[in-house]
Coordinates of C-alpha atoms in Angstrom, one line a residue:
Chain A
L1 CA -5.2 13.8 -6.9
S2 CA -8.0 16.2 -6.1
G3 CA -11.6 16.0 -7.3
P4 CA -14.9 14.2 -6.8
E5 CA -15.7 11.9 -3.9
S6 CA -14.9 8.9 -5.9
Q7 CA -11.6 9.5 -5.1
D8 CA -11.6 7.1 -2.1
H9 CA -12.0 4.3 -4.6
L10 CA -9.1 5.6 -6.9
V11 CA -6.7 6.1 -3.9
G12 CA -7.6 2.6 -2.7
E13 CA -6.8 1.1 -5.9
F14 CA -3.7 3.0 -6.3
G15 CA -2.5 2.4 -2.9
R16 CA -2.8 -1.4 -3.6
I17 CA -0.6 -0.8 -6.9
A18 CA 2.1 1.2 -5.0
V19 CA 2.7 -1.5 -2.2
E20 CA 2.8 -4.2 -5.0
F21 CA 5.3 -1.9 -6.9
L22 CA 7.3 -1.4 -3.8
R23 CA 7.6 -5.4 -3.2
K24 CA 8.3 -6.2 -6.7
G25 CA 9.0 -3.2 -9.0
T26 CA 7.2 -1.2 -11.1
N27 CA 5.3 -2.5 -14.1
P28 CA 4.1 0.0 -16.8
K29 CA 1.4 -2.3 -18.1
I30 CA -0.5 -2.0 -14.9
Y31 CA -0.7 1.6 -15.4
E32 CA -2.8 1.0 -18.6
G33 CA -4.8 -1.7 -16.9
A34 CA -5.9 0.3 -14.1
A35 CA -6.5 3.5 -16.2
R36 CA -9.1 1.5 -18.2
K37 CA -10.6 0.0 -15.2
L38 CA -11.1 3.3 -13.5
S39 CA -11.7 5.8 -16.8
V40 CA -8.8 7.8 -16.3
D41 CA -5.6 8.3 -18.4
A42 CA -2.7 6.3 -17.7
E43 CA -0.3 9.4 -17.1
T44 CA -2.8 10.3 -14.2
V45 CA -2.6 6.6 -12.7
Q46 CA 1.4 6.8 -13.2
H47 CA 1.4 10.0 -11.2
G48 CA -1.0 8.9 -8.4
V49 CA 0.9 5.6 -7.8
E50 CA 4.3 7.3 -7.8
G51 CA 3.1 9.9 -5.7
L52 CA 1.8 7.5 -3.1
M53 CA 4.8 5.3 -3.5
Y54 CA 7.0 8.4 -2.4
L55 CA 4.8 9.2 0.3
L56 CA 4.6 5.5 1.6
T57 CA 8.5 5.4 1.4
E58 CA 9.3 8.6 3.2
S59 CA 7.1 8.1 6.1
S60 CA 8.2 4.7 6.4
K61 CA 11.9 5.4 6.2
L62 CA 11.5 8.4 8.8
M63 CA 9.2 6.1 11.0
I64 CA 6.9 9.3 11.6
S65 CA 4.2 9.1 14.0
E66 CA 0.4 9.1 13.1
V67 CA -0.3 12.8 14.2
D68 CA 2.9 13.9 12.1
F69 CA 1.7 11.8 9.4
Q70 CA -1.7 13.2 9.6
D71 CA -0.3 16.8 9.9
S72 CA 1.8 16.3 6.7
V73 CA -1.2 14.9 4.5
L74 CA -3.5 17.6 5.7
V75 CA -1.7 20.0 3.5
L76 CA -2.7 18.1 0.6
G77 CA -6.3 19.5 1.1
F78 CA -8.1 16.0 0.9
T79 CA -11.1 14.7 2.6
E80 CA -11.0 13.2 6.1
E81 CA -11.9 9.9 4.9
L82 CA -9.0 10.0 2.4
N83 CA -6.5 11.0 4.9
H84 CA -7.6 8.2 7.2
L85 CA -7.3 5.9 4.4
L86 CA -3.6 7.1 3.5
Q87 CA -3.0 6.7 7.3
Q88 CA -4.2 3.1 7.2
L89 CA -2.3 2.3 4.2
Y90 CA 1.0 3.8 5.6
L91 CA 0.3 2.0 9.0
E92 CA -0.3 -1.4 7.7
N93 CA 2.5 -1.4 5.2
R94 CA 5.3 0.5 6.9
K95 CA 6.9 -2.4 8.5
E96 CA 7.2 -4.5 5.3
I97 CA 8.3 -1.4 3.5
R98 CA 11.1 -0.7 6.2
H99 CA 12.1 -4.3 5.6
I100 CA 12.3 -3.6 1.9
L101 CA 14.3 -0.4 2.4
G102 CA 16.5 -2.3 4.8
E103 CA 17.6 -4.6 2.0
L104 CA 18.9 -2.0 -0.4
T105 CA 22.1 -1.1 1.4
P106 CA 25.2 -1.8 -0.1
S107 CA 26.7 -5.1 1.2
L108 CA 29.7 -6.7 1.3
P109 CA 30.4 -10.2 0.5
H110 CA 29.9 -12.3 3.6
Y111 CA 30.9 -15.7 4.8
H112 CA 29.4 -18.8 3.2
N113 CA 31.6 -21.6 4.0
L114 CA 35.1 -22.5 4.7
E115 CA 36.8 -25.6 3.4
W116 CA 40.2 -26.5 4.7
R117 CA 43.1 -29.1 4.2
L118 CA 46.5 -29.9 6.0
D119 CA 49.1 -30.9 4.0
V120 CA 53.1 -31.6 4.3
Q121 CA 55.6 -30.8 1.8
L122 CA 58.0 -33.3 1.6
A123 CA 60.1 -32.5 -1.3
S124 CA 60.4 -30.0 -4.1
R125 CA 62.2 -30.0 -7.4
A126 CA 64.9 -27.8 -5.8
L127 CA 65.0 -29.5 -2.3
R128 CA 64.3 -33.2 -1.1
Q129 CA 63.8 -34.4 2.5
Q130 CA 61.4 -31.5 4.0
V131 CA 58.6 -31.6 6.2
K132 CA 56.8 -28.1 5.7
P133 CA 53.2 -28.3 7.1
T134 CA 51.0 -25.9 5.5
V135 CA 47.2 -25.2 5.8
T136 CA 45.2 -24.8 2.4
M137 CA 41.7 -23.0 2.8
K138 CA 39.0 -22.3 0.4
L139 CA 36.9 -19.7 1.5
H140 CA 33.5 -19.5 -0.1
L141 CA 31.7 -16.0 -0.3
E142 CA 28.3 -15.0 -1.0
E143 CA 26.9 -11.3 -2.1
S144 CA 23.6 -10.1 -1.2
G145 CA 22.4 -10.7 -4.8
G146 CA 23.2 -14.2 -4.6
D147 CA 26.7 -14.2 -6.3
K148 CA 29.2 -16.7 -5.3
S149 CA 32.8 -16.2 -5.1
A150 CA 35.9 -18.1 -3.6
K151 CA 39.3 -17.4 -2.2
V152 CA 42.1 -19.9 -2.0
L153 CA 44.5 -19.1 0.8
Q154 CA 47.7 -20.7 2.1
T155 CA 49.3 -20.2 5.6
D156 CA 51.8 -22.1 7.9
P157 CA 50.6 -23.3 11.2
A158 CA 52.2 -20.6 13.2
T159 CA 50.4 -18.0 11.0
L160 CA 47.3 -19.8 11.4
M161 CA 47.5 -19.9 15.2
H162 CA 48.0 -16.0 15.2
L163 CA 44.7 -15.6 12.8
I164 CA 42.9 -17.6 15.5
Q165 CA 44.0 -15.5 18.4
E166 CA 43.2 -12.2 16.5
L167 CA 39.7 -13.5 15.6
E168 CA 39.3 -14.4 19.2
K169 CA 40.3 -11.3 20.5
A170 CA 37.7 -9.6 18.2
L171 CA 35.1 -12.1 19.4
A172 CA 36.1 -11.1 23.1
E173 CA 35.3 -7.3 22.2
L174 CA 31.8 -8.1 22.2
K175 CA 31.9 -9.0 25.8
T176 CA 33.7 -5.7 26.9
T177 CA 31.6 -3.1 29.1
H178 CA 31.9 -0.5 26.4
C179 CA 30.3 -2.7 23.7
R180 CA 27.8 -3.9 26.1
R181 CA 26.7 -0.4 27.1
I182 CA 26.5 0.5 23.4
L183 CA 24.5 -2.8 22.6
R184 CA 22.1 -2.1 25.4
N185 CA 21.2 1.3 24.3
I186 CA 20.7 0.3 20.7
K187 CA 18.1 -2.3 21.6
Chain B
M1 CA 31.4 -34.1 28.4
R2 CA 33.4 -34.9 25.3
F3 CA 32.4 -37.5 22.6
R4 CA 34.6 -39.0 20.2
F5 CA 32.0 -38.7 17.4
C6 CA 31.9 -35.0 17.8
G7 CA 35.6 -34.9 17.4
D8 CA 36.5 -35.0 21.1
L9 CA 34.6 -31.8 21.7
D10 CA 30.9 -31.1 23.4
C11 CA 28.1 -32.4 21.9
P12 CA 26.3 -29.1 20.1
D13 CA 23.1 -28.4 21.8
W14 CA 20.7 -28.7 18.6
V15 CA 22.2 -32.3 18.4
L16 CA 21.0 -33.3 21.9
A17 CA 17.8 -31.6 21.2
E18 CA 16.8 -33.4 18.0
I19 CA 17.9 -36.7 19.5
S20 CA 14.9 -36.6 21.5
T21 CA 12.8 -35.8 18.4
L22 CA 14.4 -39.1 16.6
A23 CA 13.1 -40.9 19.8
K24 CA 9.6 -40.2 18.9
I25 CA 9.6 -42.5 15.6
S26 CA 9.6 -46.3 16.0
S27 CA 13.2 -48.0 15.5
V28 CA 12.4 -49.7 12.5
K29 CA 11.2 -46.4 10.9
M30 CA 14.2 -44.5 12.2
K31 CA 16.5 -47.3 10.6
L32 CA 15.0 -46.8 7.4
L33 CA 15.5 -43.0 7.8
C34 CA 19.0 -43.7 8.6
V35 CA 19.3 -45.5 5.0
Q36 CA 17.9 -42.8 3.0
V37 CA 20.1 -40.1 4.9
L38 CA 23.1 -42.6 3.8
M39 CA 22.1 -42.5 0.2
D40 CA 22.1 -39.0 0.3
L41 CA 25.6 -38.7 2.1
L42 CA 26.9 -41.2 -0.5
G43 CA 25.5 -38.7 -3.3
E44 CA 22.6 -40.8 -4.6
G45 CA 20.0 -38.4 -3.7
I46 CA 17.1 -38.3 -0.7
D47 CA 13.7 -39.4 -1.5
Y48 CA 11.7 -36.7 0.6
D49 CA 8.4 -38.5 -0.2
K50 CA 9.7 -41.8 1.3
V51 CA 11.1 -39.6 4.5
S52 CA 7.7 -37.7 4.9
K53 CA 5.8 -41.2 4.9
L54 CA 8.2 -42.4 7.6
T55 CA 7.6 -39.6 9.7
A56 CA 3.9 -39.5 9.2
D57 CA 2.7 -41.6 12.0
A58 CA 4.7 -39.5 14.6
K59 CA 2.8 -36.6 13.0
F60 CA 6.5 -34.8 12.2
E61 CA 6.0 -31.0 11.1
N62 CA 8.3 -29.6 8.0
G63 CA 10.6 -28.7 10.8
D64 CA 10.9 -31.9 12.6
I65 CA 11.3 -33.6 9.2
K66 CA 14.1 -31.4 8.5
A67 CA 15.7 -31.7 11.9
S68 CA 15.7 -35.2 12.1
V69 CA 17.5 -35.8 8.8
A70 CA 19.9 -32.9 9.7
V71 CA 20.7 -34.9 13.1
L72 CA 21.2 -38.2 11.4
T73 CA 23.6 -36.4 8.8
F74 CA 25.5 -35.0 11.5
I75 CA 26.0 -37.9 13.4
L76 CA 26.9 -40.2 10.6
S77 CA 29.1 -37.9 8.7
S78 CA 30.9 -36.7 12.0
A79 CA 31.6 -40.3 13.1
A80 CA 32.9 -41.2 9.8
K81 CA 35.1 -38.2 9.8
H82 CA 36.6 -39.1 13.2
D83 CA 36.8 -42.8 12.2
V84 CA 34.7 -43.7 15.3
D85 CA 33.9 -47.3 15.6
S86 CA 30.4 -48.8 15.7
E87 CA 30.7 -49.7 19.6
S88 CA 32.0 -46.3 20.8
L89 CA 29.2 -44.6 18.6
S90 CA 26.6 -46.9 20.3
S91 CA 27.7 -46.1 23.7
E92 CA 28.0 -42.5 23.0
L93 CA 24.4 -42.2 21.4
Q94 CA 22.9 -43.9 24.3
Q95 CA 24.8 -41.6 26.9
L96 CA 23.1 -38.8 24.8
G97 CA 19.8 -40.4 25.4
L98 CA 18.9 -42.4 22.1
P99 CA 17.0 -45.4 23.0
K100 CA 18.8 -48.7 22.9
E101 CA 16.7 -50.1 19.5
H102 CA 17.3 -47.0 17.8
T103 CA 20.8 -46.7 18.5
T104 CA 21.5 -50.5 17.5
G105 CA 19.7 -49.8 14.1
L106 CA 21.6 -46.8 13.6
C107 CA 25.1 -48.3 14.5
K108 CA 24.1 -51.3 11.9
S109 CA 23.5 -49.0 9.1
Y110 CA 26.8 -47.1 10.0
E111 CA 29.0 -50.1 10.2
D112 CA 27.6 -51.2 6.7
K113 CA 28.6 -48.1 5.1
H114 CA 31.1 -46.3 7.0
I115 CA 34.1 -47.5 4.5
A116 CA 32.2 -46.2 1.5
L117 CA 31.2 -42.9 3.5
Q118 CA 34.9 -42.3 4.3
E119 CA 35.7 -42.6 0.9
K120 CA 33.2 -40.3 -0.5
L121 CA 34.2 -37.9 2.2
R122 CA 38.1 -38.2 1.0
E123 CA 36.5 -37.7 -2.5
S124 CA 35.0 -34.3 -1.7
S125 CA 38.1 -33.3 0.5
L126 CA 39.6 -29.9 -0.7
R127 CA 41.4 -30.0 -4.1
L128 CA 42.5 -27.0 -6.0
G129 CA 42.9 -27.0 -9.6
R130 CA 42.3 -30.8 -10.4
L131 CA 44.0 -32.0 -13.7
E132 CA 41.1 -33.5 -15.9
V133 CA 42.4 -34.4 -19.3
V134 CA 46.0 -34.4 -20.9
S135 CA 46.1 -34.6 -24.5
W136 CA 49.1 -34.1 -26.6
R137 CA 50.5 -34.0 -30.2
V138 CA 54.1 -34.4 -31.6
D139 CA 55.2 -31.9 -34.6
Y140 CA 58.1 -31.6 -36.5
T141 CA 58.8 -27.9 -37.6
L142 CA 60.3 -28.0 -41.2
S143 CA 60.9 -24.3 -41.8
S144 CA 60.1 -20.8 -40.3
S145 CA 60.2 -17.3 -41.2
E146 CA 63.5 -16.9 -39.3
L147 CA 65.3 -19.9 -40.7
Q148 CA 64.8 -21.9 -43.8
E149 CA 65.6 -25.4 -42.3
V150 CA 64.5 -25.7 -38.9
N151 CA 63.8 -29.5 -38.6
E152 CA 62.9 -30.0 -34.9
P153 CA 60.3 -31.7 -33.3
T154 CA 58.1 -30.2 -30.6
V155 CA 55.3 -31.5 -28.3
Q156 CA 51.9 -29.7 -27.7
L157 CA 50.4 -30.4 -24.5
C158 CA 46.9 -29.5 -23.7
L159 CA 46.0 -29.7 -20.0
Q160 CA 42.6 -29.4 -19.0
T161 CA 42.3 -28.3 -15.3
Q162 CA 39.4 -27.2 -12.8
G163 CA 39.9 -23.8 -11.8
A164 CA 41.2 -23.2 -8.3
E165 CA 38.8 -20.4 -7.5
T166 CA 35.9 -20.5 -9.8
G167 CA 35.6 -24.3 -10.1
H168 CA 35.0 -23.9 -13.8
T169 CA 37.3 -25.9 -16.3
E170 CA 40.5 -24.0 -17.6
T171 CA 42.5 -24.7 -20.7
T172 CA 46.2 -24.4 -21.0
I173 CA 48.3 -25.1 -23.8
V174 CA 51.8 -25.3 -23.9
S175 CA 54.4 -26.0 -26.5
V176 CA 57.5 -27.7 -25.4
S177 CA 60.7 -28.4 -27.2
A178 CA 62.5 -31.7 -27.2
D179 CA 65.1 -30.9 -24.8
K180 CA 62.9 -29.3 -22.3
F181 CA 60.4 -32.1 -22.5
R182 CA 63.2 -34.4 -21.7
V183 CA 63.9 -32.4 -18.6
L184 CA 60.1 -32.1 -17.6
L185 CA 59.7 -36.1 -18.1
T186 CA 62.7 -36.7 -15.8
E187 CA 61.5 -34.4 -13.2
L188 CA 58.0 -35.7 -13.2
K189 CA 59.2 -39.5 -12.8
Q190 CA 61.3 -38.4 -9.8
A191 CA 58.3 -37.2 -8.4
Q192 CA 56.2 -40.0 -9.3
A193 CA 58.8 -42.2 -7.6
M194 CA 58.5 -40.2 -4.5
M195 CA 54.9 -40.7 -4.2
N196 CA 55.3 -44.3 -4.9
A197 CA 57.3 -44.6 -2.1
L198 CA 55.0 -42.8 0.3
Q199 CA 51.9 -45.2 -0.6

């Protein structure tokens, strides 16, 4: 990306494309359109944009300070205006880029909805005159991609009580001093 | 404070907050809003244009409109769920600060529709693997590769059910011999007699 002073204009354009690509994914047609508009060839545009995307994601990922960013960019041998432009691009977009990067972690299916039903089994083919209560549950789950699934579970009241007690113990953990200490330090 | 329409539990904070939002529109408009919410609960869909018009005078923002619909949905469906009579509902809502005219309008709508509402809630209760269609066919096997003269009737049963976990339609085809089918039929008739005795 070294050359005449029109670099600033080029970088501004590349920067805009880079951020758009980080938001919505790459689109090779854009390279050709930009190449024509800026009178350079498409491959140069692609390398430029990809280089900028890498610079932005790495800087945002590590949340580096302005000083460190300047020091890192200095080695590339650009003009001072260009360095400043790149820094502006980084600072303005890093919060959004960090948010996008945060969504890339693998995630487990999470709770969406729970339907339940209380039944009493009165008879079966093998045995009449029974009284057997059961709780039937349908646990609806959702993945980060939007895929939905459901699991059907059945239990007797005693096991359900035990399940509730275990879950309440898990919630109570949040209130212990150990947990509070850690949460305080993270925030 | 325990409320019957909340299932003998405390009233959720958000419900308390949004009741004061409801008090901002006139009682006439609130009754019309109830009608819309009831239509939605009964599966007839809600007309958001009408809802916006009803809340326009009070200058409700999007958030307020959604909150009003949500609180009315909660009150009406929760009261139906716990089979609360309209007088108790009226007294509990007034305790929570809903003005008398608004409460009267709401409870009248509730009284008109609460049986239909309970029916709808009963229908949407959890059911696994609903049986949708049963079709059958009786065949008579004349001959097979194993035995030249078979001469046996069989029943082919096609059961269309709603998958318990997926919710999609699943088809099961079973072929049953005459003897097995007789046993199946007897057992099912016994189960049916038991079900009838309970109703």
